Amino acid sequence: MLPPKPADNFKRVSKSEKEWREILTDEQFRVGVRDGTERAFTPGNHNDEKRDGVYHCVGCGTPLWSSEHKFDSGTGWPSFYKPIRETAVDTKTDFKMIMPRKECHCATCGLHMGHVFKDGPPPTGERWCINGVVLDFRPA
């Protein structure tokens, strides 16, 4: 099955390593460009954010996650049961660990967001475990 087509105004963003380094902090670069993972319960990673709003990609500003779909997974990372829209993120299989994992990226600019697990709440049963350092929260 083919993924859904992006919106008509969808434009992919491509940046060189130099361009990424100019707009991202060292930690955002390590996580977003180098597919790293921030430490669980990192202060300021949006795990404890309770306000209504939208989480955008720090690399391109694309809205990716809604507070409406956020839940407390107890893992120390912001967790969502689905993206704000199906075409907002891309996924691929990550073989960096012993078991293959489903990795997710911003569909617009490709920044690494985190991983998807099948231990989330209804209605999807998915836990999109996201690195808060690559998110820009904008309150409603």
mmCIF file of N, CA and C in Angstrom:
data_model
loop_
_atom_site.group_PDB
_atom_site.id
_atom_site.type_symbol
_atom_site.label_atom_id
_atom_site.label_comp_id
_atom_site.label_asym_id
_atom_site.label_seq_id
_atom_site.Cartn_x
_atom_site.Cartn_y
_atom_site.Cartn_z
ATOM 1 N N MET A 1 0.824 -1.176 0.000
ATOM 2 C CA MET A 1 0.000 0.000 0.000
ATOM 3 C C MET A 1 0.878 1.252 0.000
ATOM 4 N N LEU A 2 0.576 2.189 -0.868
ATOM 5 C CA LEU A 2 1.347 3.425 -0.957
ATOM 6 C C LEU A 2 0.942 4.389 0.148
ATOM 7 N N PRO A 3 1.910 5.195 0.639
ATOM 8 C CA PRO A 3 1.549 6.182 1.649
ATOM 9 C C PRO A 3 0.658 7.251 1.032
ATOM 10 N N PRO A 4 -0.138 7.939 1.865
ATOM 11 C CA PRO A 4 -0.998 8.978 1.320
ATOM 12 C C PRO A 4 -0.179 10.102 0.717
ATOM 13 N N LYS A 5 -0.752 10.749 -0.294
ATOM 14 C CA LYS A 5 -0.062 11.865 -0.928
ATOM 15 C C LYS A 5 -0.060 13.061 0.011
ATOM 16 N N PRO A 6 1.052 13.818 0.037
ATOM 17 C CA PRO A 6 1.083 15.004 0.873
ATOM 18 C C PRO A 6 0.159 16.079 0.301
ATOM 19 N N ALA A 7 -0.110 17.096 1.108
ATOM 20 C CA ALA A 7 -0.947 18.200 0.660
ATOM 21 C C ALA A 7 -0.333 18.878 -0.554
ATOM 22 N N ASP A 8 -1.165 19.565 -1.318
ATOM 23 C CA ASP A 8 -0.695 20.237 -2.537
ATOM 24 C C ASP A 8 0.426 21.235 -2.267
ATOM 25 N N ASN A 9 0.409 21.877 -1.100
ATOM 26 C CA ASN A 9 1.431 22.883 -0.797
ATOM 27 C C ASN A 9 2.668 22.291 -0.109
ATOM 28 N N PHE A 10 2.781 20.966 -0.077
ATOM 29 C CA PHE A 10 3.886 20.277 0.578
ATOM 30 C C PHE A 10 5.183 20.492 -0.196
ATOM 31 N N LYS A 11 6.225 20.937 0.509
ATOM 32 C CA LYS A 11 7.540 21.104 -0.098
ATOM 33 C C LYS A 11 8.573 20.499 0.825
ATOM 34 N N ARG A 12 9.398 19.619 0.294
ATOM 35 C CA ARG A 12 10.475 19.033 1.087
ATOM 36 C C ARG A 12 11.579 20.072 1.264
ATOM 37 N N VAL A 13 12.188 20.041 2.438
ATOM 38 C CA VAL A 13 13.276 20.941 2.774
ATOM 39 C C VAL A 13 14.547 20.106 2.842
ATOM 40 N N SER A 14 15.593 20.581 2.195
ATOM 41 C CA SER A 14 16.866 19.874 2.227
ATOM 42 C C SER A 14 17.946 20.853 2.675
ATOM 43 N N LYS A 15 18.715 20.462 3.684
ATOM 44 C CA LYS A 15 19.766 21.327 4.202
ATOM 45 C C LYS A 15 21.086 20.558 4.260
ATOM 46 N N SER A 16 22.165 21.270 4.065
ATOM 47 C CA SER A 16 23.493 20.685 4.208
ATOM 48 C C SER A 16 23.826 20.602 5.696
ATOM 49 N N GLU A 17 24.856 19.839 6.032
ATOM 50 C CA GLU A 17 25.281 19.741 7.423
ATOM 51 C C GLU A 17 25.618 21.131 7.970
ATOM 52 N N LYS A 18 26.268 21.952 7.174
ATOM 53 C CA LYS A 18 26.622 23.315 7.587
ATOM 54 C C LYS A 18 25.363 24.129 7.895
ATOM 55 N N GLU A 19 24.346 24.023 7.051
ATOM 56 C CA GLU A 19 23.096 24.756 7.281
ATOM 57 C C GLU A 19 22.398 24.277 8.550
ATOM 58 N N TRP A 20 22.418 22.948 8.787
ATOM 59 C CA TRP A 20 21.810 22.437 10.012
ATOM 60 C C TRP A 20 22.538 22.989 11.231
ATOM 61 N N ARG A 21 23.860 23.000 11.194
ATOM 62 C CA ARG A 21 24.646 23.466 12.344
ATOM 63 C C ARG A 21 24.398 24.947 12.638
ATOM 64 N N GLU A 22 24.017 25.711 11.613
ATOM 65 C CA GLU A 22 23.742 27.137 11.801
ATOM 66 C C GLU A 22 22.415 27.377 12.523
ATOM 67 N N ILE A 23 21.467 26.445 12.408
ATOM 68 C CA ILE A 23 20.147 26.690 13.005
ATOM 69 C C ILE A 23 19.835 25.802 14.209
ATOM 70 N N LEU A 24 20.580 24.730 14.409
ATOM 71 C CA LEU A 24 20.316 23.804 15.513
ATOM 72 C C LEU A 24 21.377 23.926 16.599
ATOM 73 N N THR A 25 20.984 23.642 17.838
ATOM 74 C CA THR A 25 21.976 23.532 18.903
ATOM 75 C C THR A 25 22.775 22.242 18.674
ATOM 76 N N ASP A 26 23.845 22.073 19.419
ATOM 77 C CA ASP A 26 24.636 20.841 19.285
ATOM 78 C C ASP A 26 23.790 19.607 19.590
ATOM 79 N N GLU A 27 22.949 19.688 20.631
ATOM 80 C CA GLU A 27 22.115 18.543 21.006
ATOM 81 C C GLU A 27 21.027 18.291 19.960
ATOM 82 N N GLN A 28 20.417 19.334 19.434
ATOM 83 C CA GLN A 28 19.422 19.166 18.371
ATOM 84 C C GLN A 28 20.060 18.525 17.140
ATOM 85 N N PHE A 29 21.277 18.915 16.820
ATOM 86 C CA PHE A 29 21.995 18.334 15.678
ATOM 87 C C PHE A 29 22.281 16.855 15.935
ATOM 88 N N ARG A 30 22.787 16.535 17.124
ATOM 89 C CA ARG A 30 23.117 15.140 17.463
ATOM 90 C C ARG A 30 21.886 14.241 17.367
ATOM 91 N N VAL A 31 20.777 14.717 17.890
ATOM 92 C CA VAL A 31 19.552 13.916 17.882
ATOM 93 C C VAL A 31 18.881 13.940 16.509
ATOM 94 N N GLY A 32 18.662 15.128 15.952
ATOM 95 C CA GLY A 32 17.891 15.270 14.724
ATOM 96 C C GLY A 32 18.604 14.847 13.452
ATOM 97 N N VAL A 33 19.860 15.208 13.319
ATOM 98 C CA VAL A 33 20.609 14.905 12.092
ATOM 99 C C VAL A 33 21.364 13.581 12.209
ATOM 100 N N ARG A 34 21.908 13.318 13.387
ATOM 101 C CA ARG A 34 22.707 12.101 13.609
ATOM 102 C C ARG A 34 21.886 10.942 14.185
ATOM 103 N N ASP A 35 20.555 11.086 14.245
ATOM 104 C CA ASP A 35 19.649 10.028 14.728
ATOM 105 C C ASP A 35 19.950 9.607 16.157
ATOM 106 N N GLY A 36 20.297 10.566 16.998
ATOM 107 C CA GLY A 36 20.584 10.267 18.395
ATOM 108 C C GLY A 36 19.316 10.198 19.238
ATOM 109 N N THR A 37 19.512 10.015 20.527
ATOM 110 C CA THR A 37 18.412 9.993 21.488
ATOM 111 C C THR A 37 18.816 10.838 22.689
ATOM 112 N N GLU A 38 17.920 11.736 23.101
ATOM 113 C CA GLU A 38 18.199 12.507 24.308
ATOM 114 C C GLU A 38 17.948 11.626 25.527
ATOM 115 N N ARG A 39 18.477 12.018 26.659
ATOM 116 C CA ARG A 39 18.259 11.271 27.893
ATOM 117 C C ARG A 39 16.804 11.404 28.326
ATOM 118 N N ALA A 40 16.265 10.337 28.882
ATOM 119 C CA ALA A 40 14.908 10.379 29.426
ATOM 120 C C ALA A 40 14.841 11.417 30.548
ATOM 121 N N PHE A 41 13.698 12.045 30.677
ATOM 122 C CA PHE A 41 13.427 13.041 31.715
ATOM 123 C C PHE A 41 14.364 14.240 31.657
ATOM 124 N N THR A 42 14.900 14.559 30.473
ATOM 125 C CA THR A 42 15.738 15.739 30.315
ATOM 126 C C THR A 42 14.889 16.979 30.611
ATOM 127 N N PRO A 43 15.339 17.854 31.496
ATOM 128 C CA PRO A 43 14.569 19.068 31.768
ATOM 129 C C PRO A 43 14.313 19.853 30.474
ATOM 130 N N GLY A 44 13.076 20.303 30.315
ATOM 131 C CA GLY A 44 12.724 21.088 29.136
ATOM 132 C C GLY A 44 12.399 20.276 27.892
ATOM 133 N N ASN A 45 12.317 18.935 27.997
ATOM 134 C CA ASN A 45 12.078 18.116 26.802
ATOM 135 C C ASN A 45 10.590 17.958 26.462
ATOM 136 N N HIS A 46 9.731 18.735 27.115
ATOM 137 C CA HIS A 46 8.287 18.732 26.861
ATOM 138 C C HIS A 46 7.568 17.509 27.428
ATOM 139 N N ASN A 47 8.260 16.631 28.111
ATOM 140 C CA ASN A 47 7.595 15.469 28.690
ATOM 141 C C ASN A 47 6.510 15.894 29.680
ATOM 142 N N ASP A 48 6.780 16.930 30.460
ATOM 143 C CA ASP A 48 5.830 17.386 31.474
ATOM 144 C C ASP A 48 4.903 18.499 30.983
ATOM 145 N N GLU A 49 4.981 18.855 29.728
ATOM 146 C CA GLU A 49 4.126 19.922 29.176
ATOM 147 C C GLU A 49 2.676 19.471 29.186
ATOM 148 N N LYS A 50 1.804 20.249 29.825
ATOM 149 C CA LYS A 50 0.390 19.877 29.947
ATOM 150 C C LYS A 50 -0.550 20.831 29.203
ATOM 151 N N ARG A 51 -0.035 21.937 28.680
ATOM 152 C CA ARG A 51 -0.901 22.903 28.013
ATOM 153 C C ARG A 51 -1.361 22.393 26.654
ATOM 154 N N ASP A 52 -2.497 22.911 26.199
ATOM 155 C CA ASP A 52 -2.963 22.617 24.847
ATOM 156 C C ASP A 52 -2.069 23.346 23.861
ATOM 157 N N GLY A 53 -1.793 22.688 22.743
ATOM 158 C CA GLY A 53 -0.969 23.321 21.722
ATOM 159 C C GLY A 53 -0.492 22.317 20.710
ATOM 160 N N VAL A 54 0.451 22.766 19.895
ATOM 161 C CA VAL A 54 0.985 21.954 18.806
ATOM 162 C C VAL A 54 2.503 21.924 18.901
ATOM 163 N N TYR A 55 3.069 20.744 18.666
ATOM 164 C CA TYR A 55 4.507 20.534 18.660
ATOM 165 C C TYR A 55 4.986 20.547 17.207
ATOM 166 N N HIS A 56 5.905 21.471 16.910
ATOM 167 C CA HIS A 56 6.428 21.649 15.562
ATOM 168 C C HIS A 56 7.864 21.139 15.495
ATOM 169 N N CYS A 57 8.311 20.804 14.304
ATOM 170 C CA CYS A 57 9.699 20.402 14.064
ATOM 171 C C CYS A 57 10.603 21.626 14.229
ATOM 172 N N VAL A 58 11.707 21.495 14.974
ATOM 173 C CA VAL A 58 12.637 22.611 15.144
ATOM 174 C C VAL A 58 13.405 22.914 13.869
ATOM 175 N N GLY A 59 13.463 21.960 12.963
ATOM 176 C CA GLY A 59 14.233 22.162 11.738
ATOM 177 C C GLY A 59 13.513 22.940 10.657
ATOM 178 N N CYS A 60 12.182 22.792 10.597
ATOM 179 C CA CYS A 60 11.444 23.429 9.493
ATOM 180 C C CYS A 60 10.128 24.063 9.909
ATOM 181 N N GLY A 61 9.702 23.853 11.152
ATOM 182 C CA GLY A 61 8.468 24.454 11.635
ATOM 183 C C GLY A 61 7.199 23.699 11.299
ATOM 184 N N THR A 62 7.322 22.534 10.686
ATOM 185 C CA THR A 62 6.131 21.748 10.336
ATOM 186 C C THR A 62 5.404 21.267 11.594
ATOM 187 N N PRO A 63 4.077 21.451 11.673
ATOM 188 C CA PRO A 63 3.325 20.885 12.793
ATOM 189 C C PRO A 63 3.331 19.360 12.709
ATOM 190 N N LEU A 64 3.736 18.696 13.800
ATOM 191 C CA LEU A 64 3.859 17.240 13.787
ATOM 192 C C LEU A 64 2.969 16.531 14.806
ATOM 193 N N TRP A 65 2.775 17.116 15.970
ATOM 194 C CA TRP A 65 2.082 16.444 17.067
ATOM 195 C C TRP A 65 1.135 17.421 17.753
ATOM 196 N N SER A 66 -0.018 16.942 18.147
ATOM 197 C CA SER A 66 -0.985 17.756 18.874
ATOM 198 C C SER A 66 -1.036 17.310 20.332
ATOM 199 N N SER A 67 -1.214 18.274 21.235
ATOM 200 C CA SER A 67 -1.364 17.930 22.653
ATOM 201 C C SER A 67 -2.588 17.043 22.865
ATOM 202 N N GLU A 68 -3.529 17.100 21.949
ATOM 203 C CA GLU A 68 -4.731 16.262 22.016
ATOM 204 C C GLU A 68 -4.390 14.769 21.977
ATOM 205 N N HIS A 69 -3.262 14.423 21.326
ATOM 206 C CA HIS A 69 -2.861 13.030 21.147
ATOM 207 C C HIS A 69 -1.710 12.629 22.069
ATOM 208 N N LYS A 70 -1.338 13.508 23.002
ATOM 209 C CA LYS A 70 -0.227 13.249 23.912
ATOM 210 C C LYS A 70 -0.723 12.476 25.128
ATOM 211 N N PHE A 71 0.125 11.615 25.659
ATOM 212 C CA PHE A 71 -0.212 10.887 26.881
ATOM 213 C C PHE A 71 1.060 10.658 27.694
ATOM 214 N N ASP A 72 0.894 10.365 28.964
ATOM 215 C CA ASP A 72 2.027 10.115 29.843
ATOM 216 C C ASP A 72 2.370 8.634 29.792
ATOM 217 N N SER A 73 3.453 8.329 29.104
ATOM 218 C CA SER A 73 3.874 6.932 28.953
ATOM 219 C C SER A 73 4.750 6.466 30.112
ATOM 220 N N GLY A 74 5.228 7.407 30.933
ATOM 221 C CA GLY A 74 6.116 7.059 32.032
ATOM 222 C C GLY A 74 7.547 6.802 31.601
ATOM 223 N N THR A 75 7.853 7.026 30.315
ATOM 224 C CA THR A 75 9.183 6.727 29.786
ATOM 225 C C THR A 75 10.178 7.865 29.944
ATOM 226 N N GLY A 76 9.679 9.102 30.143
ATOM 227 C CA GLY A 76 10.569 10.250 30.240
ATOM 228 C C GLY A 76 10.719 11.013 28.950
ATOM 229 N N TRP A 77 10.025 10.586 27.919
ATOM 230 C CA TRP A 77 9.997 11.296 26.641
ATOM 231 C C TRP A 77 8.549 11.659 26.320
ATOM 232 N N PRO A 78 8.323 12.768 25.614
ATOM 233 C CA PRO A 78 6.961 13.061 25.175
ATOM 234 C C PRO A 78 6.462 11.922 24.292
ATOM 235 N N SER A 79 5.238 11.486 24.545
ATOM 236 C CA SER A 79 4.664 10.361 23.798
ATOM 237 C C SER A 79 3.292 10.730 23.264
ATOM 238 N N PHE A 80 3.032 10.273 22.057
ATOM 239 C CA PHE A 80 1.784 10.570 21.362
ATOM 240 C C PHE A 80 1.239 9.265 20.793
ATOM 241 N N TYR A 81 -0.081 9.145 20.673
ATOM 242 C CA TYR A 81 -0.627 7.925 20.087
ATOM 243 C C TYR A 81 -0.821 8.040 18.584
ATOM 244 N N LYS A 82 -0.606 9.237 18.023
ATOM 245 C CA LYS A 82 -0.591 9.406 16.571
ATOM 246 C C LYS A 82 -0.058 10.788 16.231
ATOM 247 N N PRO A 83 0.473 10.959 15.009
ATOM 248 C CA PRO A 83 0.904 12.286 14.557
ATOM 249 C C PRO A 83 -0.307 13.187 14.299
ATOM 250 N N ILE A 84 -0.044 14.471 14.132
ATOM 251 C CA ILE A 84 -1.113 15.428 13.902
ATOM 252 C C ILE A 84 -1.851 15.129 12.586
ATOM 253 N N ARG A 85 -1.131 14.605 11.610
ATOM 254 C CA ARG A 85 -1.730 14.093 10.373
ATOM 255 C C ARG A 85 -0.815 12.999 9.835
ATOM 256 N N GLU A 86 -1.380 12.082 9.100
ATOM 257 C CA GLU A 86 -0.648 10.904 8.623
ATOM 258 C C GLU A 86 0.586 11.258 7.794
ATOM 259 N N THR A 87 0.518 12.336 7.026
ATOM 260 C CA THR A 87 1.623 12.702 6.141
ATOM 261 C C THR A 87 2.673 13.577 6.805
ATOM 262 N N ALA A 88 2.519 13.895 8.099
ATOM 263 C CA ALA A 88 3.463 14.773 8.785
ATOM 264 C C ALA A 88 4.809 14.105 9.044
ATOM 265 N N VAL A 89 4.806 12.785 9.221
ATOM 266 C CA VAL A 89 6.037 12.062 9.522
ATOM 267 C C VAL A 89 6.221 10.881 8.571
ATOM 268 N N ASP A 90 7.461 10.529 8.363
ATOM 269 C CA ASP A 90 7.826 9.335 7.603
ATOM 270 C C ASP A 90 8.411 8.331 8.590
ATOM 271 N N THR A 91 8.322 7.061 8.255
ATOM 272 C CA THR A 91 8.924 6.033 9.101
ATOM 273 C C THR A 91 9.796 5.114 8.260
ATOM 274 N N LYS A 92 10.728 4.470 8.937
ATOM 275 C CA LYS A 92 11.567 3.446 8.307
ATOM 276 C C LYS A 92 12.011 2.492 9.393
ATOM 277 N N THR A 93 12.482 1.334 9.003
ATOM 278 C CA THR A 93 12.972 0.354 9.970
ATOM 279 C C THR A 93 14.398 0.697 10.351
ATOM 280 N N ASP A 94 14.646 0.722 11.636
ATOM 281 C CA ASP A 94 15.944 1.040 12.214
ATOM 282 C C ASP A 94 16.540 -0.265 12.737
ATOM 283 N N PHE A 95 17.730 -0.626 12.250
ATOM 284 C CA PHE A 95 18.398 -1.861 12.657
ATOM 285 C C PHE A 95 19.588 -1.594 13.578
ATOM 286 N N LYS A 96 19.636 -0.410 14.234
ATOM 287 C CA LYS A 96 20.786 -0.049 15.064
ATOM 288 C C LYS A 96 20.847 -0.835 16.369
ATOM 289 N N MET A 97 19.726 -1.350 16.826
ATOM 290 C CA MET A 97 19.691 -2.134 18.060
ATOM 291 C C MET A 97 19.548 -3.614 17.680
ATOM 292 N N ILE A 98 19.516 -4.481 18.650
ATOM 293 C CA ILE A 98 19.398 -5.909 18.374
ATOM 294 C C ILE A 98 18.087 -6.217 17.650
ATOM 295 N N MET A 99 16.989 -5.620 18.146
ATOM 296 C CA MET A 99 15.673 -5.817 17.524
ATOM 297 C C MET A 99 15.389 -4.656 16.565
ATOM 298 N N PRO A 100 14.817 -4.927 15.410
ATOM 299 C CA PRO A 100 14.453 -3.818 14.525
ATOM 300 C C PRO A 100 13.386 -2.944 15.171
ATOM 301 N N ARG A 101 13.509 -1.635 14.940
ATOM 302 C CA ARG A 101 12.544 -0.680 15.474
ATOM 303 C C ARG A 101 12.021 0.186 14.337
ATOM 304 N N LYS A 102 10.870 0.795 14.559
ATOM 305 C CA LYS A 102 10.273 1.706 13.591
ATOM 306 C C LYS A 102 10.681 3.124 13.995
ATOM 307 N N GLU A 103 11.497 3.746 13.151
ATOM 308 C CA GLU A 103 12.032 5.078 13.401
ATOM 309 C C GLU A 103 11.167 6.106 12.678
ATOM 310 N N CYS A 104 10.983 7.285 13.278
ATOM 311 C CA CYS A 104 10.200 8.312 12.587
ATOM 312 C C CYS A 104 10.998 9.597 12.405
ATOM 313 N N HIS A 105 10.686 10.256 11.295
ATOM 314 C CA HIS A 105 11.343 11.498 10.893
ATOM 315 C C HIS A 105 10.296 12.512 10.459
ATOM 316 N N CYS A 106 10.639 13.780 10.535
ATOM 317 C CA CYS A 106 9.788 14.816 9.970
ATOM 318 C C CYS A 106 9.728 14.585 8.462
ATOM 319 N N ALA A 107 8.531 14.525 7.905
ATOM 320 C CA ALA A 107 8.384 14.259 6.469
ATOM 321 C C ALA A 107 8.856 15.435 5.619
ATOM 322 N N THR A 108 8.897 16.627 6.198
ATOM 323 C CA THR A 108 9.295 17.806 5.432
ATOM 324 C C THR A 108 10.802 17.950 5.330
ATOM 325 N N CYS A 109 11.509 17.849 6.477
ATOM 326 C CA CYS A 109 12.955 18.099 6.444
ATOM 327 C C CYS A 109 13.804 16.881 6.785
ATOM 328 N N GLY A 110 13.193 15.814 7.260
ATOM 329 C CA GLY A 110 13.933 14.580 7.531
ATOM 330 C C GLY A 110 14.568 14.474 8.898
ATOM 331 N N LEU A 111 14.392 15.474 9.778
ATOM 332 C CA LEU A 111 14.988 15.362 11.112
ATOM 333 C C LEU A 111 14.438 14.142 11.846
ATOM 334 N N HIS A 112 15.321 13.434 12.517
ATOM 335 C CA HIS A 112 14.961 12.279 13.333
ATOM 336 C C HIS A 112 14.145 12.752 14.529
ATOM 337 N N MET A 113 12.988 12.126 14.733
ATOM 338 C CA MET A 113 12.103 12.482 15.841
ATOM 339 C C MET A 113 12.172 11.469 16.975
ATOM 340 N N GLY A 114 12.177 10.188 16.658
ATOM 341 C CA GLY A 114 12.159 9.142 17.679
ATOM 342 C C GLY A 114 11.749 7.813 17.099
ATOM 343 N N HIS A 115 10.984 7.032 17.869
ATOM 344 C CA HIS A 115 10.587 5.689 17.439
ATOM 345 C C HIS A 115 9.121 5.427 17.763
ATOM 346 N N VAL A 116 8.554 4.476 17.071
ATOM 347 C CA VAL A 116 7.156 4.083 17.262
ATOM 348 C C VAL A 116 7.130 2.666 17.823
ATOM 349 N N PHE A 117 6.356 2.485 18.894
ATOM 350 C CA PHE A 117 6.225 1.176 19.527
ATOM 351 C C PHE A 117 4.752 0.793 19.587
ATOM 352 N N LYS A 118 4.490 -0.482 19.688
ATOM 353 C CA LYS A 118 3.112 -0.988 19.694
ATOM 354 C C LYS A 118 2.596 -1.245 21.113
ATOM 355 N N ASP A 119 2.949 -0.346 22.029
ATOM 356 C CA ASP A 119 2.486 -0.496 23.414
ATOM 357 C C ASP A 119 1.764 0.755 23.906
ATOM 358 N N GLY A 120 1.135 1.471 22.989
ATOM 359 C CA GLY A 120 0.437 2.696 23.344
ATOM 360 C C GLY A 120 -1.033 2.471 23.647
ATOM 361 N N PRO A 121 -1.715 3.552 23.975
ATOM 362 C CA PRO A 121 -3.137 3.460 24.349
ATOM 363 C C PRO A 121 -4.050 3.396 23.131
ATOM 364 N N PRO A 122 -5.318 3.067 23.350
ATOM 365 C CA PRO A 122 -6.305 3.169 22.282
ATOM 366 C C PRO A 122 -6.405 4.638 21.856
ATOM 367 N N PRO A 123 -6.792 4.969 20.685
ATOM 368 C CA PRO A 123 -7.383 4.054 19.718
ATOM 369 C C PRO A 123 -6.368 3.389 18.786
ATOM 370 N N THR A 124 -5.089 3.821 18.807
ATOM 371 C CA THR A 124 -4.127 3.281 17.839
ATOM 372 C C THR A 124 -3.291 2.139 18.387
ATOM 373 N N GLY A 125 -3.086 2.110 19.706
ATOM 374 C CA GLY A 125 -2.197 1.120 20.300
ATOM 375 C C GLY A 125 -0.734 1.447 20.045
ATOM 376 N N GLU A 126 -0.459 2.646 19.527
ATOM 377 C CA GLU A 126 0.917 3.044 19.220
ATOM 378 C C GLU A 126 1.422 4.063 20.232
ATOM 379 N N ARG A 127 2.739 3.996 20.463
ATOM 380 C CA ARG A 127 3.423 4.998 21.290
ATOM 381 C C ARG A 127 4.517 5.612 20.437
ATOM 382 N N TRP A 128 4.274 6.819 19.993
ATOM 383 C CA TRP A 128 5.269 7.573 19.238
ATOM 384 C C TRP A 128 6.134 8.263 20.290
ATOM 385 N N CYS A 129 7.295 7.692 20.564
ATOM 386 C CA CYS A 129 8.208 8.148 21.604
ATOM 387 C C CYS A 129 9.167 9.157 20.970
ATOM 388 N N ILE A 130 9.004 10.442 21.320
ATOM 389 C CA ILE A 130 9.653 11.519 20.578
ATOM 390 C C ILE A 130 10.690 12.245 21.440
ATOM 391 N N ASN A 131 11.807 12.576 20.835
ATOM 392 C CA ASN A 131 12.838 13.372 21.488
ATOM 393 C C ASN A 131 12.362 14.827 21.561
ATOM 394 N N GLY A 132 12.176 15.326 22.780
ATOM 395 C CA GLY A 132 11.660 16.681 22.951
ATOM 396 C C GLY A 132 12.578 17.768 22.422
ATOM 397 N N VAL A 133 13.878 17.488 22.350
ATOM 398 C CA VAL A 133 14.833 18.497 21.898
ATOM 399 C C VAL A 133 14.601 18.899 20.438
ATOM 400 N N VAL A 134 13.940 18.065 19.660
ATOM 401 C CA VAL A 134 13.685 18.406 18.258
ATOM 402 C C VAL A 134 12.275 18.964 18.063
ATOM 403 N N LEU A 135 11.617 19.310 19.174
ATOM 404 C CA LEU A 135 10.263 19.858 19.112
ATOM 405 C C LEU A 135 10.244 21.319 19.544
ATOM 406 N N ASP A 136 9.385 22.082 18.906
ATOM 407 C CA ASP A 136 9.115 23.463 19.262
ATOM 408 C C ASP A 136 7.632 23.521 19.636
ATOM 409 N N PHE A 137 7.338 23.622 20.941
ATOM 410 C CA PHE A 137 5.959 23.649 21.394
ATOM 411 C C PHE A 137 5.391 25.049 21.265
ATOM 412 N N ARG A 138 4.204 25.126 20.661
ATOM 413 C CA ARG A 138 3.508 26.407 20.522
ATOM 414 C C ARG A 138 2.139 26.268 21.194
ATOM 415 N N PRO A 139 1.962 26.939 22.351
ATOM 416 C CA PRO A 139 0.690 26.841 23.069
ATOM 417 C C PRO A 139 -0.483 27.346 22.233
ATOM 418 N N ALA A 140 -1.662 26.799 22.522
ATOM 419 C CA ALA A 140 -2.878 27.216 21.793
ATOM 420 C C ALA A 140 -3.244 28.639 22.179
#
